[in-house]
XYZ file of C-alpha atoms in Angstrom:
377
model
C -30.856 -25.221 30.037
C -27.357 -25.618 27.564
C -24.440 -26.385 29.475
C -22.693 -23.034 27.941
C -20.074 -25.310 26.167
C -22.327 -26.541 23.568
C -23.422 -23.221 22.899
C -19.943 -21.892 22.204
C -19.730 -24.822 19.986
C -22.687 -24.312 18.175
C -21.584 -20.529 17.781
C -18.100 -21.401 17.722
C -17.953 -24.318 15.053
C -19.989 -22.724 12.052
C -17.482 -19.808 12.115
C -14.707 -21.720 12.225
C -16.071 -23.542 9.461
C -16.849 -20.047 7.501
C -12.885 -18.770 8.296
C -11.092 -21.600 6.865
C -14.239 -21.350 3.669
C -12.456 -17.624 3.577
C -9.037 -18.289 4.163
C -8.287 -22.439 2.574
C -8.942 -21.699 -1.392
C -5.714 -19.096 -0.643
C -3.615 -21.597 0.742
C -1.695 -21.849 -2.496
C -0.422 -18.269 -1.840
C 1.873 -19.024 0.523
C 3.716 -20.638 -0.789
C 6.911 -18.446 -0.446
C 9.083 -19.584 -3.472
C 10.149 -16.345 -3.898
C 12.136 -15.812 -0.231
C 14.577 -18.435 0.608
C 15.133 -19.195 4.463
C 10.881 -17.290 5.188
C 10.956 -17.924 8.885
C 15.301 -16.228 9.535
C 14.427 -13.307 6.666
C 11.456 -11.913 9.131
C 13.018 -13.048 12.817
C 16.035 -10.517 11.572
C 13.312 -8.526 9.697
C 11.374 -8.231 13.417
C 14.827 -7.823 15.678
C 16.360 -5.048 13.060
C 13.157 -3.046 12.741
C 9.820 -4.104 15.905
C 11.231 -5.828 18.351
C 14.371 -3.946 19.637
C 15.376 -0.936 21.405
C 17.201 -0.426 19.478
C 14.466 -0.287 16.513
C 11.981 2.407 18.501
C 13.981 4.649 16.051
C 11.784 3.882 12.650
C 14.376 6.680 10.709
C 17.828 5.418 11.845
C 20.821 6.444 10.461
C 21.283 3.022 9.107
C 17.475 2.108 7.951
C 17.844 5.028 5.929
C 21.180 3.766 4.804
C 19.192 0.743 3.983
C 15.459 2.051 2.418
C 16.383 -0.357 -0.593
C 16.876 -3.009 1.153
C 14.903 -2.401 3.677
C 11.555 -1.747 1.497
C 12.589 -5.305 -0.346
C 12.820 -7.389 2.659
C 9.276 -5.413 3.889
C 7.803 -6.993 0.753
C 8.803 -9.877 0.141
C 7.927 -10.913 3.214
C 4.515 -9.527 3.013
C 2.722 -9.611 -0.325
C 0.989 -13.019 -0.067
C -0.394 -11.772 2.739
C -1.243 -8.527 0.830
C -2.743 -10.493 -1.808
C -4.764 -12.995 0.017
C -6.381 -10.245 2.566
C -6.530 -7.079 0.632
C -6.583 -7.745 -3.045
C -4.264 -6.768 -5.888
C -3.760 -2.538 -5.204
C -2.127 -2.700 -2.172
C -3.768 0.539 -0.930
C -6.677 2.601 1.229
C -9.575 4.188 -0.680
C -12.353 6.380 1.297
C -15.673 4.810 1.363
C -19.205 5.026 1.061
C -22.425 3.963 3.932
C -23.257 -0.072 2.087
C -20.188 0.388 -1.288
C -17.667 -3.044 -1.503
C -14.552 -2.678 -0.214
C -13.660 -3.434 -3.431
C -15.928 -1.478 -5.392
C -14.395 1.676 -2.518
C -10.213 1.173 -4.493
C -11.610 0.828 -8.194
C -13.636 4.318 -8.090
C -10.249 5.528 -6.322
C -8.012 4.949 -8.540
C -10.717 5.434 -11.134
C -11.290 9.028 -9.491
C -7.614 9.661 -9.628
C -6.437 8.817 -12.598
C -9.393 11.380 -14.021
C -6.806 14.256 -11.835
C -4.620 13.482 -14.428
C -5.482 15.736 -17.004
C -4.178 13.770 -19.900
C -4.601 14.990 -23.205
C -5.480 11.009 -24.711
C -5.621 11.156 -27.860
C -8.870 8.577 -28.713
C -8.500 7.875 -32.025
C -4.783 6.216 -31.483
C -5.085 2.555 -31.861
C -4.454 0.950 -28.513
C -0.857 -0.786 -30.995
C 0.251 2.964 -31.688
C 2.237 3.711 -28.633
C 4.408 6.650 -30.551
C 0.630 7.677 -30.407
C 0.127 7.953 -26.441
C 0.561 9.261 -23.551
C 3.380 8.233 -20.455
C 2.136 7.584 -17.029
C 4.093 7.169 -14.519
C 2.597 4.277 -12.241
C 5.449 5.320 -8.821
C 5.480 2.036 -6.975
C 3.714 -0.341 -8.988
C 3.363 -2.539 -6.406
C 1.679 -6.106 -8.312
C 0.349 -3.954 -10.214
C -3.529 -3.365 -9.390
C -4.149 0.104 -10.451
C -2.027 -0.040 -12.857
C -4.200 -2.931 -14.733
C -7.146 -0.305 -13.358
C -6.151 2.963 -14.940
C -5.072 0.464 -18.683
C -8.766 -0.014 -19.046
C -9.903 3.887 -18.220
C -8.315 5.248 -20.451
C -8.711 2.331 -22.960
C -5.358 1.063 -23.318
C -4.903 4.192 -24.806
C -1.762 5.354 -22.470
C 1.394 3.758 -22.242
C 1.724 2.586 -17.952
C 5.636 2.601 -17.047
C 5.434 1.199 -13.325
C 8.673 1.391 -11.497
C 9.415 -0.545 -8.369
C 12.386 -1.987 -6.573
C 10.610 -5.566 -5.082
C 11.220 -7.816 -8.638
C 8.869 -10.128 -7.613
C 5.886 -7.228 -7.633
C 7.054 -7.174 -11.278
C 7.083 -11.050 -11.825
C 3.654 -10.528 -10.445
C 2.660 -8.369 -12.824
C 3.149 -8.783 -16.103
C 2.016 -12.372 -14.919
C -1.104 -11.001 -13.866
C -1.398 -8.061 -17.060
C -1.318 -11.187 -19.645
C -3.778 -13.389 -17.722
C -6.086 -10.057 -17.814
C -5.292 -9.016 -22.029
C -3.758 -5.301 -20.856
C -1.544 -3.549 -22.808
C 0.476 -1.407 -23.178
C 2.620 -1.359 -19.962
C 5.895 -2.047 -19.022
C 7.957 -1.228 -15.970
C 11.504 -0.501 -14.282
C 12.446 -2.469 -11.564
C 14.570 0.180 -9.375
C 14.409 2.649 -7.118
C 11.385 5.905 -7.371
C 14.591 8.211 -6.543
C 16.797 6.639 -9.231
C 14.671 6.885 -12.350
C 16.232 5.420 -15.534
C 15.139 7.734 -18.119
C 15.781 11.243 -19.502
C 14.194 14.589 -18.117
C 10.731 14.874 -18.733
C 9.328 12.011 -19.653
C 5.734 11.682 -18.648
C 2.518 13.157 -18.619
C 1.955 12.128 -16.097
C 2.259 10.453 -12.855
C -0.080 8.716 -10.165
C 2.098 7.577 -6.358
C -0.839 5.444 -4.355
C 0.837 5.859 -0.800
C 4.208 4.246 -2.892
C 6.040 7.147 -1.412
C 5.539 6.492 2.390
C 8.440 4.224 1.799
C 10.172 7.367 1.158
C 14.014 8.818 3.792
C 13.730 11.423 2.105
C 10.863 12.855 0.352
C 11.881 15.450 -1.574
C 14.610 13.870 -2.697
C 12.211 11.696 -4.294
C 9.269 14.755 -5.559
C 13.066 16.840 -6.519
C 13.389 12.942 -9.259
C 9.329 12.986 -10.119
C 9.770 16.426 -10.935
C 12.384 15.760 -12.646
C 11.369 13.130 -14.824
C 7.585 15.008 -15.100
C 6.769 17.277 -18.718
C 6.201 20.770 -18.313
C 2.641 21.062 -17.870
C 1.877 17.682 -16.811
C 0.054 16.777 -13.458
C 1.075 14.268 -10.943
C -1.915 12.874 -8.241
C -0.230 11.289 -4.662
C -1.719 9.902 -1.899
C 0.752 10.652 0.778
C 0.498 9.736 4.425
C 0.747 12.620 6.818
C 0.162 13.295 10.292
C -3.246 15.148 11.238
C -3.439 18.499 13.382
C -4.605 15.978 15.998
C -0.954 14.592 16.582
C 1.620 15.823 19.366
C 4.714 15.309 19.183
C 5.263 15.567 23.252
C 2.841 12.926 23.372
C 4.146 9.404 24.275
C 1.773 6.844 22.847
C 0.698 9.367 19.870
C 4.699 8.853 18.861
C 4.237 5.599 20.079
C 1.609 4.674 17.604
C 3.104 5.374 14.322
C 6.915 4.291 15.680
C 4.571 0.597 15.752
C 2.794 1.888 12.284
C 6.216 2.452 10.757
C 8.194 -0.539 11.723
C 5.444 -2.813 10.613
C 5.023 -1.319 7.558
C 8.424 -0.258 6.683
C 7.273 3.240 6.321
C 8.898 6.608 7.818
C 5.855 8.625 8.638
C 7.245 9.921 12.289
C 7.650 13.662 11.165
C 5.402 14.290 8.210
C 3.094 16.258 9.175
C 0.730 17.880 6.771
C 2.635 21.258 6.187
C 5.774 19.558 5.833
C 4.732 17.251 3.437
C 2.748 20.353 1.095
C 6.496 22.385 1.411
C 8.832 19.416 0.379
C 6.295 18.867 -3.133
C 6.603 22.738 -2.987
C 10.530 22.652 -2.575
C 10.986 20.081 -5.913
C 8.302 22.225 -7.788
C 5.491 21.620 -8.361
C 2.016 23.854 -7.965
C 0.108 22.455 -5.694
C -3.872 22.526 -7.178
C -5.354 20.875 -4.220
C -4.878 18.770 -1.465
C -7.822 16.939 1.035
C -7.593 14.176 3.787
C -9.947 11.461 2.042
C -11.020 10.030 3.997
C -12.147 13.025 6.181
C -16.188 13.417 6.462
C -15.459 16.943 4.729
C -14.344 15.236 1.689
C -17.091 12.119 2.024
C -16.255 10.047 2.746
C -18.330 7.651 5.644
C -15.535 5.684 6.765
C -12.845 5.802 8.766
C -9.387 4.139 7.150
C -8.567 2.243 10.046
C -12.175 0.535 9.878
C -11.229 -2.336 7.438
C -8.819 -3.141 10.795
C -11.802 -2.775 12.811
C -14.655 -4.958 11.733
C -17.316 -5.981 9.189
C -18.223 -2.532 8.834
C -14.858 -2.359 6.842
C -15.811 -5.198 4.390
C -12.677 -7.528 4.854
C -14.014 -10.662 6.860
C -9.916 -11.315 7.039
C -9.824 -7.613 8.602
C -11.318 -8.030 11.858
C -10.217 -9.377 14.915
C -11.407 -13.051 14.322
C -10.568 -13.245 11.021
C -6.434 -12.256 11.718
C -6.589 -14.550 13.990
C -8.731 -17.327 11.796
C -5.755 -16.591 9.480
C -2.467 -16.951 12.799
C -4.126 -20.765 13.260
C -4.492 -21.259 10.225
C -1.210 -20.920 9.193
C 0.105 -22.317 11.925
C -1.677 -25.683 11.652
C 0.057 -25.104 7.571
C 2.962 -24.666 9.209
C 2.344 -28.050 11.654
C 1.427 -29.742 8.162
C 4.509 -28.413 6.342
C 1.413 -27.102 4.231
C 3.398 -23.928 4.992
C 6.683 -23.045 5.218
C 8.155 -22.352 8.838
C 7.783 -18.752 8.887
C 4.411 -17.629 8.196
C 2.707 -17.113 11.125
C 5.152 -14.887 11.938
C 4.477 -12.874 8.720
C 0.922 -12.833 10.308
C 2.121 -11.877 13.586
C 3.582 -8.447 12.554
C 1.106 -8.000 10.381
C -1.742 -8.066 13.363
C 0.600 -5.654 15.070
C 0.542 -3.193 11.931
C -3.219 -3.553 11.916
C -3.719 -2.604 15.956
C -1.092 0.085 14.857
C -3.606 1.553 11.936
C -6.696 0.970 14.357
C -4.904 3.269 17.457
C -4.255 6.098 14.444
C -7.167 5.770 13.236
C -9.492 5.920 17.267
C -7.202 8.267 18.108
C -7.154 10.440 14.550
C -3.885 11.449 14.198
C -2.337 9.755 11.182
C -4.505 9.589 7.578
C -2.720 7.032 4.920
C -5.080 9.847 1.305
C -3.305 13.023 1.999
C -4.407 13.659 -1.830
C -2.615 16.155 -4.103
C -3.040 17.145 -6.970
C 0.330 19.083 -8.429
C 1.401 20.420 -11.615
C 4.651 20.362 -13.205
C 4.732 24.574 -13.924
C 5.617 24.847 -17.739
C 8.440 26.615 -18.646
């Protein structure tokens, strides 16, 4: 009978080799050239918003006052990991059984694009920007959805991405150039204060970006302002579901951890409250549904991307997360990676756990998808 150590060796060594083969190509991604003193930055962020007792209230006055800095710091810390473990589109997507993770991301983006109701001038050439409808990408990230939507419309729309994180825009421009993406531009700034005239855009889409808003009514009013009358906005909102019990300390703690490890503000955002804020901003709600529900046709819960291989991502499995952490630690030790890289991964592992718990308790969705219209005068 083989010794237990031999069996474990035979099982773990191939798994470790596979894990290394997945992670190794991405090691150059973790350069963190855009963050000075990564170790201190991540520790300061965690001290303010993750670890300390004073951070228990994710919606504290201090955090709300510094929301642009908080969001920018958060994404400066996690963008390299998101690219490595998730891809270029930083959002969830409903999935069918047997559907590839990245295929589900693209299908979801195509669906959102199809709901924008853009009267596209298909006779316009990709060089005729003056004829093209204008589209706003709220919180465009590194441009994953932008590139998908631009291709969906065959470059016959002009897309403007607004983002608070300058490093995201640098990468989005680089990736757009790499793929030959046309008719896209960027605004580096706050989506609560978009520097364009009223009634600028024919349509707007938002893939989970406004979860970083500290005041959704203010945010929705600004999006209403820049949208043309008759135009549509399609927005994926994080909302608390009916199963959420504000008197249940465990539920409250889960959402606190979701907020603190993701730089967002889900606490108190029940679906009815979000709907009311959209209506108070002036929008007509054409439809809304939880795209991750069985009723909406999703076979796989959003939280399963962190549960196991059924989630479609090796990096999302518990083993994959620990492999990533181990290689970050080794990379730091060998001075291949900057000090603090492993700490960022540890923070994100905490974020994954909070999402898993929220999914198991059925108290949160990242995909309450609203299709809205700005009424014509």
